[in-house]
Tab-separated table of C-alpha atoms and ligand atoms in Angstrom:
chain	number	residue	atom	x	y	z
A	2	MET	CA	110.026	75.104	46.332
A	3	THR	CA	113.077	77.228	46.281
A	4	ARG	CA	114.569	78.370	43.051
A	5	LEU	CA	118.095	77.938	42.423
A	6	PRO	CA	119.841	81.428	42.663
A	7	ASP	CA	120.536	83.592	39.719
A	8	PRO	CA	118.519	81.420	37.107
A	9	ARG	CA	120.044	81.766	33.899
A	10	PRO	CA	118.571	81.509	30.634
A	11	ARG	CA	120.584	78.392	29.930
A	12	PRO	CA	121.508	75.405	32.354
A	13	PRO	CA	124.882	75.132	33.711
A	14	GLU	CA	127.715	73.054	31.883
A	15	GLY	CA	127.438	69.371	32.454
A	16	SER	CA	125.215	66.731	31.352
A	17	ALA	CA	122.570	66.265	33.962
A	18	LEU	CA	119.221	67.108	33.018
A	19	ILE	CA	118.729	69.833	35.909
A	20	ASP	CA	116.033	72.241	36.218
A	21	THR	CA	115.882	75.644	37.923
A	22	TYR	CA	114.557	74.308	40.940
A	23	GLY	CA	117.410	71.928	41.174
A	24	ARG	CA	115.467	68.668	40.542
A	25	ILE	CA	117.663	66.211	38.235
A	26	ALA	CA	115.651	64.083	35.834
A	27	GLN	CA	116.783	60.518	35.862
A	28	ASP	CA	113.460	58.626	34.882
A	29	LEU	CA	112.675	58.714	31.394
A	30	ARG	CA	109.217	57.623	29.959
A	31	VAL	CA	109.074	56.673	26.341
A	32	SER	CA	105.950	56.636	24.560
A	33	LEU	CA	106.311	53.925	22.009
A	34	THR	CA	102.964	54.606	20.146
A	35	ASP	CA	99.803	56.748	21.009
A	36	ARG	CA	97.621	54.076	19.596
A	37	CYS	CA	95.811	51.732	22.004
A	38	SER	CA	93.892	48.384	22.096
A	39	PHE	CA	91.355	49.947	24.887
A	40	ARG	CA	89.308	53.252	25.072
A	41	CYS	CA	89.509	53.774	28.831
A	42	THR	CA	86.711	56.536	29.382
A	43	TYR	CA	89.272	58.565	31.496
A	44	CYS	CA	91.928	58.516	28.800
A	45	MET	CA	90.192	58.673	25.222
A	46	PRO	CA	86.824	58.733	23.580
A	47	ALA	CA	85.023	55.521	22.301
A	48	GLU	CA	85.907	56.485	18.329
A	49	GLY	CA	89.585	56.780	19.376
A	50	LEU	CA	91.724	59.854	18.151
A	51	PRO	CA	93.522	61.131	15.327
A	52	TRP	CA	96.657	58.970	15.576
A	53	ILE	CA	100.156	60.413	14.936
A	54	PRO	CA	100.817	59.751	11.181
A	55	GLN	CA	103.400	56.939	10.588
A	56	PRO	CA	105.957	59.375	9.052
A	57	GLN	CA	106.244	61.281	12.080
A	58	MET	CA	106.801	58.212	14.314
A	59	LEU	CA	110.305	57.553	15.595
A	60	SER	CA	111.680	54.436	14.173
A	61	ASP	CA	113.489	51.891	16.320
A	62	ASP	CA	116.768	53.266	15.352
A	63	GLU	CA	115.846	56.633	15.984
A	64	LEU	CA	114.182	55.801	19.392
A	65	MET	CA	117.371	54.001	20.340
A	66	ARG	CA	119.632	56.828	19.555
A	67	LEU	CA	117.618	59.221	21.688
A	68	ILE	CA	117.198	56.782	24.276
A	69	GLY	CA	121.100	56.532	24.403
A	70	VAL	CA	121.483	60.297	24.733
A	71	PHE	CA	119.379	60.384	27.673
A	72	ILE	CA	121.307	57.570	29.380
A	73	GLY	CA	124.506	59.742	28.597
A	74	ALA	CA	122.502	62.539	30.592
A	75	GLY	CA	122.192	60.544	33.497
A	76	VAL	CA	118.947	58.775	33.050
A	77	THR	CA	118.844	55.642	35.231
A	78	GLN	CA	115.424	54.160	34.466
A	79	VAL	CA	113.447	53.917	31.086
A	80	ARG	CA	109.758	53.124	31.509
A	81	LEU	CA	107.977	52.041	28.121
A	82	THR	CA	104.390	53.472	27.820
A	83	GLY	CA	102.039	54.882	25.500
A	84	GLY	CA	99.410	54.409	24.284
A	85	GLU	CA	99.797	50.416	24.375
A	86	PRO	CA	103.491	49.787	24.354
A	87	LEU	CA	102.802	46.332	23.556
A	88	LEU	CA	101.374	47.308	20.120
A	89	ARG	CA	104.697	48.202	18.842
A	90	ARG	CA	105.901	45.114	16.902
A	91	SER	CA	109.470	45.359	17.741
A	92	ILE	CA	109.257	45.623	21.541
A	93	VAL	CA	111.215	42.632	22.590
A	94	GLU	CA	113.963	43.929	20.368
A	95	LEU	CA	113.667	47.496	21.851
A	96	VAL	CA	113.783	46.359	25.330
A	97	ALA	CA	116.965	44.008	24.393
A	98	GLY	CA	118.491	47.219	22.745
A	99	ILE	CA	117.830	49.252	25.916
A	100	ALA	CA	119.190	46.537	27.971
A	101	ALA	CA	122.414	46.595	26.041
A	102	LEU	CA	123.166	50.315	26.733
A	103	ARG	CA	125.676	51.276	29.295
A	104	PRO	CA	125.393	52.176	31.936
A	105	ARG	CA	122.319	49.743	31.569
A	106	PRO	CA	119.084	51.557	32.995
A	107	ALA	CA	116.647	49.555	34.948
A	108	ILE	CA	113.726	48.954	32.234
A	109	ALA	CA	110.074	49.071	33.329
A	110	MET	CA	106.833	49.134	31.239
A	111	THR	CA	103.368	50.359	32.066
A	112	THR	CA	100.908	48.253	29.932
A	113	ASN	CA	97.033	47.554	29.713
A	114	GLY	CA	98.102	43.802	29.645
A	115	ALA	CA	95.836	42.684	27.142
A	116	ALA	CA	98.675	41.293	24.974
A	117	LEU	CA	101.035	40.578	27.964
A	118	ALA	CA	100.406	36.896	28.199
A	119	ALA	CA	102.158	35.866	25.153
A	120	VAL	CA	105.306	38.116	25.391
A	121	ALA	CA	105.917	38.453	29.275
A	122	ALA	CA	108.608	35.641	29.157
A	123	PRO	CA	110.496	37.135	26.041
A	124	LEU	CA	110.153	40.465	27.429
A	125	ALA	CA	111.772	39.161	30.756
A	126	ALA	CA	114.474	37.518	28.726
A	127	ALA	CA	115.166	40.435	26.637
A	128	GLY	CA	115.900	42.547	29.882
A	129	LEU	CA	112.538	43.978	31.308
A	130	ASP	CA	112.914	44.351	34.822
A	131	ARG	CA	109.474	45.557	36.048
A	132	VAL	CA	105.884	45.762	34.838
A	133	ASN	CA	102.880	47.925	35.904
A	134	VAL	CA	99.526	46.661	34.418
A	135	SER	CA	96.419	48.861	34.542
A	136	LEU	CA	93.615	47.109	36.218
A	137	ASP	CA	90.804	49.353	37.661
A	138	THR	CA	88.471	46.412	38.627
A	139	ILE	CA	87.934	42.707	38.527
A	140	ASP	CA	84.234	43.074	37.870
A	141	ALA	CA	83.722	42.225	34.123
A	142	SER	CA	80.739	44.640	33.440
A	143	GLN	CA	82.711	47.399	35.273
A	144	PHE	CA	85.684	46.333	33.093
A	145	LEU	CA	83.986	46.769	29.944
A	146	ALA	CA	82.332	50.147	31.082
A	147	LEU	CA	85.655	51.407	31.965
A	148	THR	CA	87.754	50.223	28.967
A	149	ARG	CA	85.067	49.651	26.540
A	150	ARG	CA	86.695	46.383	25.501
A	151	ASP	CA	85.629	42.902	26.927
A	152	ARG	CA	89.231	41.664	27.658
A	153	LEU	CA	89.298	41.185	31.483
A	154	ALA	CA	90.345	37.612	30.958
A	155	ASP	CA	93.344	38.660	28.687
A	156	VAL	CA	94.491	41.205	31.188
A	157	ILE	CA	94.201	38.654	34.221
A	158	ALA	CA	96.191	36.114	32.043
A	159	GLY	CA	98.791	38.797	31.301
A	160	LEU	CA	99.218	39.519	35.061
A	161	ALA	CA	99.748	35.789	35.814
A	162	ALA	CA	102.373	35.573	32.853
A	163	ALA	CA	104.279	38.454	34.304
A	164	ALA	CA	104.546	36.827	37.712
A	165	ASP	CA	105.463	33.587	36.030
A	166	ALA	CA	108.214	35.190	33.788
A	167	GLY	CA	109.548	36.899	37.106
A	168	LEU	CA	108.707	40.337	36.302
A	169	THR	CA	108.157	40.809	40.170
A	170	PRO	CA	106.774	42.470	42.333
A	171	VAL	CA	104.139	42.884	39.810
A	172	LYS	CA	102.403	45.957	40.081
A	173	VAL	CA	98.724	47.051	39.376
A	174	ASN	CA	97.625	50.480	38.511
A	175	ALA	CA	94.042	51.370	38.923
A	176	VAL	CA	92.035	54.542	38.732
A	177	ALA	CA	88.772	54.919	40.716
A	178	MET	CA	85.951	56.475	38.852
A	179	ARG	CA	82.911	57.804	40.647
A	180	GLY	CA	79.751	55.619	40.088
A	181	VAL	CA	81.737	52.814	38.225
A	182	ASN	CA	84.515	51.055	40.372
A	183	ASP	CA	84.876	53.448	43.424
A	184	ALA	CA	82.772	51.249	45.733
A	185	VAL	CA	84.975	48.245	44.981
A	186	VAL	CA	88.574	49.558	45.774
A	187	ALA	CA	88.745	46.979	48.525
A	188	ASP	CA	87.550	43.981	46.168
A	189	LEU	CA	90.479	45.021	43.958
A	190	LEU	CA	93.044	45.160	46.776
A	191	ALA	CA	91.827	41.626	48.242
A	192	TRP	CA	92.239	40.143	44.741
A	193	CYS	CA	95.708	41.655	44.439
A	194	LEU	CA	96.704	40.652	47.651
A	195	ALA	CA	95.758	36.777	47.036
A	196	ARG	CA	97.802	36.815	44.183
A	197	GLY	CA	100.924	38.806	45.536
A	198	TYR	CA	100.386	41.824	43.057
A	199	GLU	CA	101.303	45.177	44.438
A	200	LEU	CA	98.171	47.677	44.086
A	201	ARG	CA	98.560	51.417	43.595
A	202	PHE	CA	95.684	53.726	43.170
A	203	ILE	CA	96.059	57.137	41.208
A	204	GLU	CA	93.900	59.931	41.389
A	205	GLN	CA	92.070	60.765	37.812
A	206	MET	CA	93.904	63.773	36.166
A	207	PRO	CA	92.707	66.116	33.797
A	208	LEU	CA	94.556	64.335	30.678
A	209	ASP	CA	91.634	62.692	28.793
A	210	ALA	CA	91.398	63.603	25.159
A	211	GLN	CA	87.905	64.750	25.420
A	212	HIS	CA	88.411	67.163	28.292
A	213	GLY	CA	85.930	65.571	30.513
A	214	TRP	CA	87.647	65.648	33.810
A	215	ASP	CA	85.794	67.264	36.488
A	216	ARG	CA	87.279	67.888	40.032
A	217	SER	CA	84.034	67.715	41.929
A	218	VAL	CA	83.597	64.217	40.530
A	219	MET	CA	86.997	63.077	40.837
A	220	VAL	CA	87.521	60.349	43.662
A	221	THR	CA	90.106	61.741	45.988
A	222	ALA	CA	92.920	59.892	47.501
A	223	GLU	CA	91.187	60.254	50.945
A	224	GLU	CA	88.052	58.790	49.633
A	225	ILE	CA	90.043	55.759	48.081
A	226	LYS	CA	91.681	55.335	51.473
A	227	ALA	CA	88.462	55.275	53.357
A	228	GLY	CA	87.165	52.912	50.909
A	229	LEU	CA	90.301	50.529	51.673
A	230	GLU	CA	89.912	50.859	55.351
A	231	ALA	CA	86.354	49.995	55.491
A	232	ARG	CA	87.923	46.380	55.026
A	233	PHE	CA	91.700	46.494	55.656
A	234	GLU	CA	93.916	48.131	58.323
A	235	LEU	CA	96.163	50.585	56.751
A	236	THR	CA	99.319	51.816	58.436
A	237	PRO	CA	101.405	54.400	56.698
A	238	VAL	CA	104.659	53.136	55.830
A	239	GLU	CA	107.130	55.431	57.540
A	240	SER	CA	109.575	56.611	55.193
A	241	THR	CA	112.169	59.373	55.309
A	242	ASP	CA	113.325	58.798	52.017
A	243	ARG	CA	110.285	58.533	49.967
A	244	GLY	CA	112.426	60.519	47.460
A	245	SER	CA	110.738	60.888	44.150
A	246	ALA	CA	108.359	57.968	44.744
A	247	PRO	CA	104.935	59.536	44.287
A	248	ALA	CA	102.727	56.736	46.020
A	249	ALA	CA	101.978	57.192	49.869
A	250	ARG	CA	102.362	53.644	50.880
A	251	PHE	CA	100.535	51.543	53.358
A	252	LEU	CA	100.934	48.226	55.172
A	253	VAL	CA	97.817	46.310	54.787
A	254	ASP	CA	96.740	44.576	58.100
A	255	GLY	CA	100.277	44.878	59.391
A	256	GLY	CA	102.058	43.951	56.187
A	257	PRO	CA	104.131	42.739	54.719
A	258	ALA	CA	101.915	43.576	51.836
A	259	THR	CA	101.393	47.211	50.822
A	260	VAL	CA	99.034	49.287	48.958
A	261	GLY	CA	99.912	52.551	47.135
A	262	ILE	CA	97.785	55.795	46.664
A	263	ILE	CA	98.965	58.548	44.618
A	264	ALA	CA	97.185	61.892	45.180
A	265	SER	CA	98.679	63.548	41.975
A	266	VAL	CA	96.137	65.894	42.007
A	267	SER	CA	95.085	66.822	45.671
A	268	GLU	CA	98.673	66.485	46.942
A	269	PRO	CA	100.861	66.946	43.971
A	270	PHE	CA	104.566	65.540	44.235
A	271	CYS	CA	105.977	67.942	41.768
A	272	SER	CA	108.633	69.205	44.084
A	273	ALA	CA	110.375	65.708	43.973
A	274	CYS	CA	109.653	64.841	40.349
A	275	ASP	CA	112.593	63.285	38.601
A	276	ARG	CA	110.614	62.414	35.120
A	277	VAL	CA	111.127	63.425	31.739
A	278	ARG	CA	109.165	62.360	28.790
A	279	LEU	CA	109.885	61.226	24.971
A	280	THR	CA	106.907	61.187	22.919
A	281	ALA	CA	106.461	58.664	19.992
A	282	ASP	CA	106.887	61.452	17.625
A	283	GLY	CA	110.003	62.642	19.106
A	284	GLN	CA	109.106	65.515	21.303
A	285	VAL	CA	110.771	65.886	24.768
A	286	ARG	CA	108.407	67.011	27.666
A	287	ASN	CA	109.518	68.089	30.861
A	288	CYS	CA	106.049	67.499	32.513
A	289	LEU	CA	102.716	65.621	31.700
A	290	PHE	CA	100.995	68.904	32.070
A	291	SER	CA	103.433	71.003	30.082
A	292	GLU	CA	102.096	73.275	27.541
A	293	ARG	CA	104.834	73.199	25.175
A	294	GLU	CA	107.408	70.641	24.178
A	295	THR	CA	110.787	70.538	22.343
A	296	ASP	CA	111.087	68.697	19.079
A	297	LEU	CA	114.098	66.311	18.837
A	298	ARG	CA	112.858	64.426	15.609
A	299	GLY	CA	113.533	67.430	13.197
A	300	PRO	CA	116.788	67.932	14.352
A	301	LEU	CA	117.558	64.181	14.478
A	302	ARG	CA	116.511	63.666	10.928
A	303	ASP	CA	118.743	67.050	9.866
A	304	GLY	CA	121.818	65.176	11.403
A	305	ALA	CA	122.149	66.688	14.707
A	306	SER	CA	124.871	65.277	16.916
A	307	ASP	CA	124.597	63.708	20.308
A	308	ALA	CA	125.711	66.987	21.915
A	309	GLU	CA	123.342	69.056	19.837
A	310	LEU	CA	120.471	66.812	21.122
A	311	LEU	CA	121.479	66.734	24.552
A	312	GLY	CA	121.541	70.431	24.338
A	313	LEU	CA	118.000	70.650	23.472
A	314	ILE	CA	116.996	68.078	26.038
A	315	ARG	CA	118.601	70.254	28.768
A	316	GLY	CA	117.009	73.326	27.272
A	317	GLU	CA	113.657	71.781	27.753
A	318	MET	CA	114.273	70.493	31.212
A	319	TRP	CA	115.620	74.121	32.304
A	320	ARG	CA	112.347	75.409	31.591
A	321	LYS	CA	110.314	72.969	33.648
A	322	GLY	CA	107.903	74.881	35.995
A	323	PRO	CA	107.494	74.375	39.930
A	324	ALA	CA	104.182	72.210	39.648
A	325	HIS	CA	101.529	71.333	37.711
A	326	GLY	CA	99.115	74.089	38.852
A	327	ILE	CA	95.658	71.778	38.575
A	328	GLY	CA	93.412	73.926	40.399
A	329	ARG	CA	94.942	77.278	39.669
A	330	PRO	CA	92.565	79.527	37.514
A	331	ASP	CA	95.201	79.849	35.029
A	332	PHE	CA	95.324	76.153	34.529
A	333	HIS	CA	95.042	74.645	30.997
A	334	GLN	CA	94.838	71.175	30.206
A	335	PRO	CA	97.723	70.208	27.606
A	336	ASP	CA	96.616	69.720	24.068
A	337	ARG	CA	98.457	66.440	23.988
A	338	PRO	CA	96.232	63.618	25.701
A	339	MET	CA	97.839	61.412	28.190
A	340	SER	CA	97.762	58.552	25.523
A	341	ALA	CA	100.101	60.598	23.115
A	342	ILE	CA	102.291	61.853	25.973
A	343	GLY	CA	103.036	58.502	27.717
A	344	GLY	CA	101.532	57.979	31.131
B	416	SAM	N1	98.087	51.812	28.056
B	416	SAM	C1	98.957	51.476	29.039
B	416	SAM	C2	98.241	51.334	30.304
B	416	SAM	O1	97.157	51.677	30.319
B	416	SAM	O2	98.600	51.113	31.200
B	416	SAM	C3	100.063	52.760	29.166
B	416	SAM	C4	99.426	54.094	29.074
B	416	SAM	S1	98.441	54.648	30.200
B	416	SAM	C5	98.081	56.383	29.611
B	416	SAM	C6	99.407	54.792	31.551
B	416	SAM	C7	98.455	55.000	32.815
B	416	SAM	O3	97.759	56.275	32.924
B	416	SAM	C8	97.602	53.781	33.016
B	416	SAM	O4	97.706	53.159	34.258
B	416	SAM	C9	96.198	54.581	33.095
B	416	SAM	O5	95.183	54.147	33.959
B	416	SAM	C10	96.675	55.939	33.518
B	416	SAM	N2	95.848	57.030	33.132
B	416	SAM	C11	95.290	57.316	31.798
B	416	SAM	N3	94.561	58.536	32.110
B	416	SAM	C12	94.429	58.889	33.285
B	416	SAM	C13	94.014	59.859	33.878
B	416	SAM	N4	93.156	60.701	33.105
B	416	SAM	N5	94.209	60.151	35.111
B	416	SAM	C14	95.012	59.260	35.655
B	416	SAM	N6	95.510	58.003	35.235
B	416	SAM	C15	95.354	57.868	34.033
B	417	SF4	FE1	94.714	52.854	26.352
B	417	SF4	FE2	96.319	52.900	28.775
B	417	SF4	FE3	94.701	55.190	27.916
B	417	SF4	FE4	93.490	52.640	28.481
B	417	SF4	S1	94.760	54.159	29.730
B	417	SF4	S2	92.950	53.881	26.666
B	417	SF4	S3	95.014	51.448	27.925
B	417	SF4	S4	96.290	54.335	26.739
């Protein structure tokens, strides 16, 4: 990856969220809460985590103000995530508020789906465009082992409600865990195909709060592909403009259905990354794996102007490194777990 010539200590004048490698962030991921109704083994421990104290959480008004600043800086998509975004009581109002911003961004959500059935239609009516539901297996005992919650039926109902509400194509995100669901990746694909859901696998990343990730047991993208090919014919979708989309996509049995595999660890897509993250306590992060972040909450509460907040965000993006560096000897897992960053 080439660095822009003569990197300056500050970004050039303008509003775009550019970094020193020329990448421009347009995809804002907003964590609405670090709390969650599940305890996925690859994400957090059974007992949960010390949650962000309430006074440090951004209010709805604060969130909306900051999202507006990001939109003014060229963000074109807002993805609501967490923790579990549906635990935020004002979720429908927040979506409606974001949909009223101009230029209106595309609005997406990543959810565990457990509470989706009741709110899919109101969310769609409020302006939600797309939803990704995380579902790693359709086997009830594997689901319980992975999420530590007996909620498979609720997630399945949530997916159906999302499709009924027109949040299509409904996407399913799955992580394959060795010895749990790695032998049944093709079953999950068959299940998704039968319902018209678009499945994407992602390699497990070192972002769990308990620091239990071990590359030697991580199920690789290659293995996931081999598991799918045991039952399906996969043809790579030739794409010259994959752009910032991280998933390698394959036609399944000649198409039109596709499956995606995101090799976030074994084949990182950092050089095309267009993401920026806002945490529920008002920190902006230029990368999931960043070891530092920039506080927006303090300045916001101290009366900073939009221009000042934008300057802080642009400064954070300007510091974005070339790649996450998993596997390098000097790699450190960030202190903030995935659930508190926003996946
Ligand atoms: N709770 C919501 C959910 O599960 O969809 C949103 C937050 S969750 C952190 C976002 C996504 O990150 C989920 O699809 C989840 O499977 C994924 N995820 C969590 N921990 C991960 C890890 N260590 N490696 C890869 N993906 C992970
Ligand atoms: Fe909760 Fe999502 Fe983490 Fe699972 S992956 S524990 S659903 S935040």
